[in-house]
Short mmCIF file of C-alpha atoms in Angstrom, two decimals:
data_model
loop_
_atom_site.label_atom_id
_atom_site.label_comp_id
_atom_site.label_asym_id
_atom_site.label_seq_id
_atom_site.Cartn_x
_atom_site.Cartn_y
_atom_site.Cartn_z
CA UNK Z 1 3.71 -0.68 -14.77
CA UNK Z 2 5.50 2.71 -13.26
CA UNK Z 3 3.49 4.57 -11.07
CA UNK Z 4 3.70 7.18 -8.04
CA UNK Z 5 1.52 7.42 -4.98
CA UNK Z 6 2.01 10.76 -3.14
CA UNK Z 7 0.61 10.59 0.61
CA UNK Z 8 -0.32 14.21 1.80
CA UNK Z 9 0.26 15.65 5.68
CA UNK Z 10 -3.21 16.30 7.24
CA UNK Z 11 -4.41 19.49 7.89
CA UNK Z 12 -3.68 18.98 11.68
CA UNK Z 13 -0.58 17.71 10.81
CA UNK Z 14 0.40 21.03 8.72
CA UNK Z 15 -1.19 23.16 11.42
CA UNK Z 16 1.10 21.54 14.21
CA UNK Z 17 4.23 22.30 11.91
CA UNK Z 18 3.56 25.93 11.35
CA UNK Z 19 2.91 26.01 15.07
CA UNK Z 20 6.40 25.08 15.80
CA UNK Z 21 7.53 28.63 14.65
CA UNK Z 22 5.05 30.39 17.18
CA UNK Z 23 6.74 28.22 20.06
CA UNK Z 24 10.31 29.21 18.87
CA UNK Z 25 9.31 32.87 18.53
CA UNK Z 26 7.85 33.02 22.00
CA UNK Z 27 10.92 31.27 23.31
CA UNK Z 28 13.40 33.82 21.67
CA UNK Z 29 10.97 36.97 23.20
CA UNK Z 30 12.98 40.09 22.53
CA UNK Z 31 16.35 38.51 21.46
CA UNK Z 32 17.59 39.34 18.00
CA UNK Z 33 17.51 36.03 16.07
CA UNK Z 34 20.44 37.15 14.22
CA UNK Z 35 22.55 37.10 17.68
CA UNK Z 36 21.80 33.28 17.89
CA UNK Z 37 25.14 31.69 17.95
CA UNK Z 38 24.05 28.03 17.29
CA UNK Z 39 23.90 27.77 13.27
CA UNK Z 40 21.67 24.81 13.59
CA UNK Z 41 19.27 26.78 15.92
CA UNK Z 42 19.19 29.72 13.51
CA UNK Z 43 18.60 27.24 10.69
CA UNK Z 44 15.71 25.74 12.71
CA UNK Z 45 14.14 29.12 13.30
CA UNK Z 46 14.18 30.01 9.46
CA UNK Z 47 12.91 26.82 8.72
CA UNK Z 48 9.96 26.81 10.98
CA UNK Z 49 9.05 30.62 9.60
CA UNK Z 50 9.22 29.80 5.98
CA UNK Z 51 6.85 26.50 6.97
CA UNK Z 52 4.44 28.82 8.87
CA UNK Z 53 4.41 31.45 5.78
CA UNK Z 54 3.73 28.32 3.16
CA UNK Z 55 1.12 27.02 5.46
CA UNK Z 56 -0.73 29.98 6.48
CA UNK Z 57 -0.33 32.38 3.51
CA UNK Z 58 0.83 30.03 0.85
CA UNK Z 59 3.89 32.36 0.10
CA UNK Z 60 6.60 30.15 -1.46
CA UNK Z 61 8.64 33.14 -3.16
CA UNK Z 62 10.35 36.13 -1.48
CA UNK Z 63 10.82 34.30 1.38
CA UNK Z 64 12.11 36.41 4.32
CA UNK Z 65 15.67 36.10 5.92
CA UNK Z 66 16.76 36.20 9.60
CA UNK Z 67 17.74 39.70 9.23
CA UNK Z 68 13.93 40.82 8.62
CA UNK Z 69 11.84 41.85 11.21
CA UNK Z 70 10.05 38.74 12.98
CA UNK Z 71 6.40 38.82 13.71
CA UNK Z 72 5.53 39.79 16.94
CA UNK Z 73 4.64 36.73 19.25
CA UNK Z 74 1.15 38.44 20.59
CA UNK Z 75 0.39 38.37 16.75
CA UNK Z 76 0.35 34.72 16.43
CA UNK Z 77 -2.01 31.77 17.40
CA UNK Z 78 -2.25 31.18 20.84
CA UNK Z 79 -2.50 27.14 19.68
CA UNK Z 80 -1.72 24.85 16.70
CA UNK Z 81 -5.61 24.02 16.61
CA UNK Z 82 -6.12 27.78 16.05
CA UNK Z 83 -3.53 28.29 12.96
CA UNK Z 84 -5.17 29.03 9.72
CA UNK Z 85 -4.47 27.26 6.90
CA UNK Z 86 -4.60 29.12 3.53
CA UNK Z 87 -6.89 28.26 0.92
CA UNK Z 88 -4.62 26.87 -1.86
CA UNK Z 89 -3.09 24.38 1.00
CA UNK Z 90 -6.34 23.45 2.26
CA UNK Z 91 -7.35 22.47 -1.69
CA UNK Z 92 -4.40 20.26 -2.05
CA UNK Z 93 -5.10 18.28 1.53
CA UNK Z 94 -8.74 18.02 0.01
CA UNK Z 95 -7.67 14.34 -0.62
CA UNK Z 96 -5.16 12.12 1.56
CA UNK Z 97 -3.46 10.62 -1.44
CA UNK Z 98 -2.87 11.41 -4.98
CA UNK Z 99 -1.79 8.59 -7.50
CA UNK Z 100 0.13 9.16 -10.76
CA UNK Z 101 0.37 6.54 -13.42
CA UNK Z 102 2.13 5.61 -16.43
CA UNK Z 103 0.09 5.21 -19.68
CA UNK Z 104 1.66 1.51 -19.64
CA UNK Z 105 2.42 1.75 -23.02
CA UNK Z 106 6.27 2.12 -22.66
CA UNK Z 107 8.43 1.29 -19.38
CA UNK Z 108 10.82 4.39 -20.87
CA UNK Z 109 8.00 6.72 -21.39
CA UNK Z 110 6.46 6.25 -18.35
CA UNK Z 111 9.36 6.59 -15.94
CA UNK Z 112 9.92 9.75 -17.90
CA UNK Z 113 6.49 11.06 -17.26
CA UNK Z 114 6.36 10.69 -13.74
CA UNK Z 115 10.08 11.91 -13.57
CA UNK Z 116 8.56 14.86 -14.96
CA UNK Z 117 5.63 14.99 -12.45
CA UNK Z 118 8.31 14.68 -9.48
CA UNK Z 119 10.69 17.46 -10.80
CA UNK Z 120 7.86 19.84 -10.88
CA UNK Z 121 6.17 18.84 -7.72
CA UNK Z 122 9.49 19.31 -6.07
CA UNK Z 123 9.83 22.73 -7.33
CA UNK Z 124 10.48 25.00 -4.23
CA UNK Z 125 7.86 27.50 -5.61
CA UNK Z 126 5.27 24.98 -5.66
CA UNK Z 127 2.98 24.09 -2.72
CA UNK Z 128 2.84 20.64 -3.56
CA UNK Z 129 5.99 20.21 -2.12
CA UNK Z 130 4.95 21.43 1.45
CA UNK Z 131 1.72 19.01 1.42
CA UNK Z 132 3.71 16.23 0.40
CA UNK Z 133 4.34 13.74 3.07
CA UNK Z 134 5.57 10.56 1.61
CA UNK Z 135 6.24 9.88 -2.12
CA UNK Z 136 6.53 6.36 -3.19
CA UNK Z 137 7.82 5.24 -6.84
CA UNK Z 138 6.67 1.85 -7.97
CA UNK Z 139 8.86 0.58 -10.81
CA UNK Z 140 9.30 -3.09 -12.21
CA UNK Z 141 12.47 -4.10 -10.78
CA UNK Z 142 14.34 -7.61 -9.41
CA UNK Z 143 16.36 -5.97 -6.82
CA UNK Z 144 13.19 -4.52 -4.83
CA UNK Z 145 11.51 -8.08 -4.98
CA UNK Z 146 12.97 -8.66 -1.57
CA UNK Z 147 11.11 -5.60 0.18
CA UNK Z 148 14.00 -3.30 0.03
CA UNK Z 149 13.29 0.55 -0.85
CA UNK Z 150 15.31 3.39 -2.05
CA UNK Z 151 14.86 6.83 -0.79
CA UNK Z 152 16.08 9.81 -3.00
CA UNK Z 153 17.19 12.64 -0.75
CA UNK Z 154 17.73 16.22 -1.27
CA UNK Z 155 21.45 17.46 -1.96
CA UNK Z 156 23.10 18.42 1.05
CA UNK Z 157 23.98 21.63 -0.37
CA UNK Z 158 20.25 22.32 -0.93
CA UNK Z 159 19.84 26.08 0.66
CA UNK Z 160 16.03 25.10 1.34
CA UNK Z 161 15.56 24.81 5.35
CA UNK Z 162 12.83 21.81 4.20
CA UNK Z 163 15.16 20.12 2.25
CA UNK Z 164 17.78 20.17 5.02
CA UNK Z 165 14.94 18.62 7.57
CA UNK Z 166 14.17 15.75 4.94
CA UNK Z 167 17.68 14.98 4.75
CA UNK Z 168 18.05 14.86 8.75
CA UNK Z 169 15.18 12.48 8.50
CA UNK Z 170 15.67 10.14 5.99
CA UNK Z 171 19.35 9.71 7.30
CA UNK Z 172 18.05 8.90 10.82
CA UNK Z 173 15.46 6.27 9.33
CA UNK Z 174 17.99 4.82 6.82
CA UNK Z 175 20.07 1.34 7.18
CA UNK Z 176 22.22 2.09 4.71
CA UNK Z 177 23.44 5.53 2.62
CA UNK Z 178 24.83 6.06 -0.52
CA UNK Z 179 26.53 9.21 -1.14
CA UNK Z 180 27.03 10.71 -4.57
CA UNK Z 181 30.34 12.69 -4.78
CA UNK Z 182 32.58 14.11 -7.17
CA UNK Z 183 35.45 13.69 -4.99
CA UNK Z 184 35.81 11.12 -2.31
CA UNK Z 185 33.74 11.88 1.15
CA UNK Z 186 36.86 12.86 3.17
CA UNK Z 187 37.01 15.97 1.50
CA UNK Z 188 33.28 16.86 1.96
CA UNK Z 189 33.18 17.74 5.72
CA UNK Z 190 29.51 18.79 5.93
CA UNK Z 191 28.27 15.46 4.90
CA UNK Z 192 30.32 13.47 7.43
CA UNK Z 193 29.24 15.84 9.71
CA UNK Z 194 25.83 14.99 8.49
CA UNK Z 195 26.31 11.49 8.90
CA UNK Z 196 27.98 11.94 12.63
CA UNK Z 197 24.96 13.94 13.86
CA UNK Z 198 22.53 11.49 12.56
CA UNK Z 199 23.72 8.46 14.17
CA UNK Z 200 24.49 6.48 11.55
CA UNK Z 201 28.35 6.18 11.45
CA UNK Z 202 27.72 5.30 15.17
CA UNK Z 203 25.29 2.54 14.22
CA UNK Z 204 27.32 1.26 11.31
CA UNK Z 205 30.48 0.73 13.45
CA UNK Z 206 28.59 -1.05 15.85
#
């Protein structure tokens, strides 16, 4: 039947993710983040800051912009092992996996049920999204019997920096990418640039 397995990050992995902000903040020094010319570096700083807040404070709403004042470097942990993970995140990571199973009475009903769980978990304001390392959906389908797998990535217009990281990582690992568009891909410069930067186009042409 239809079921979904969620593999979660360990506490150590979440601490290391959060500590990335500390490393970037120290490297920035007294420079104004708004003066960073490279947009990718700006996005990486913002993403790292938001991850730090989610892991250490459980904050998922009203997240700051780069125009807001960054915390001072000397107020941040000295090493990743010193990062304090909030109680809400610790509770979610108390078990390494969570298995969601359909009732087994109707394939259509089970698919809908699992879809609703996935949609709720993927909400920007839920910490389940922060701790989820991998989500595997198991659906009876002949096309998957040979060992192939499909990964559904966030849309390229998603404003969440974490989603953009998922897109980059997913494309870098993919053997092929299906892009759902309302128009020709030549008219979507952002997607074309993302595919080029990931190296996927170069792999496909060689």
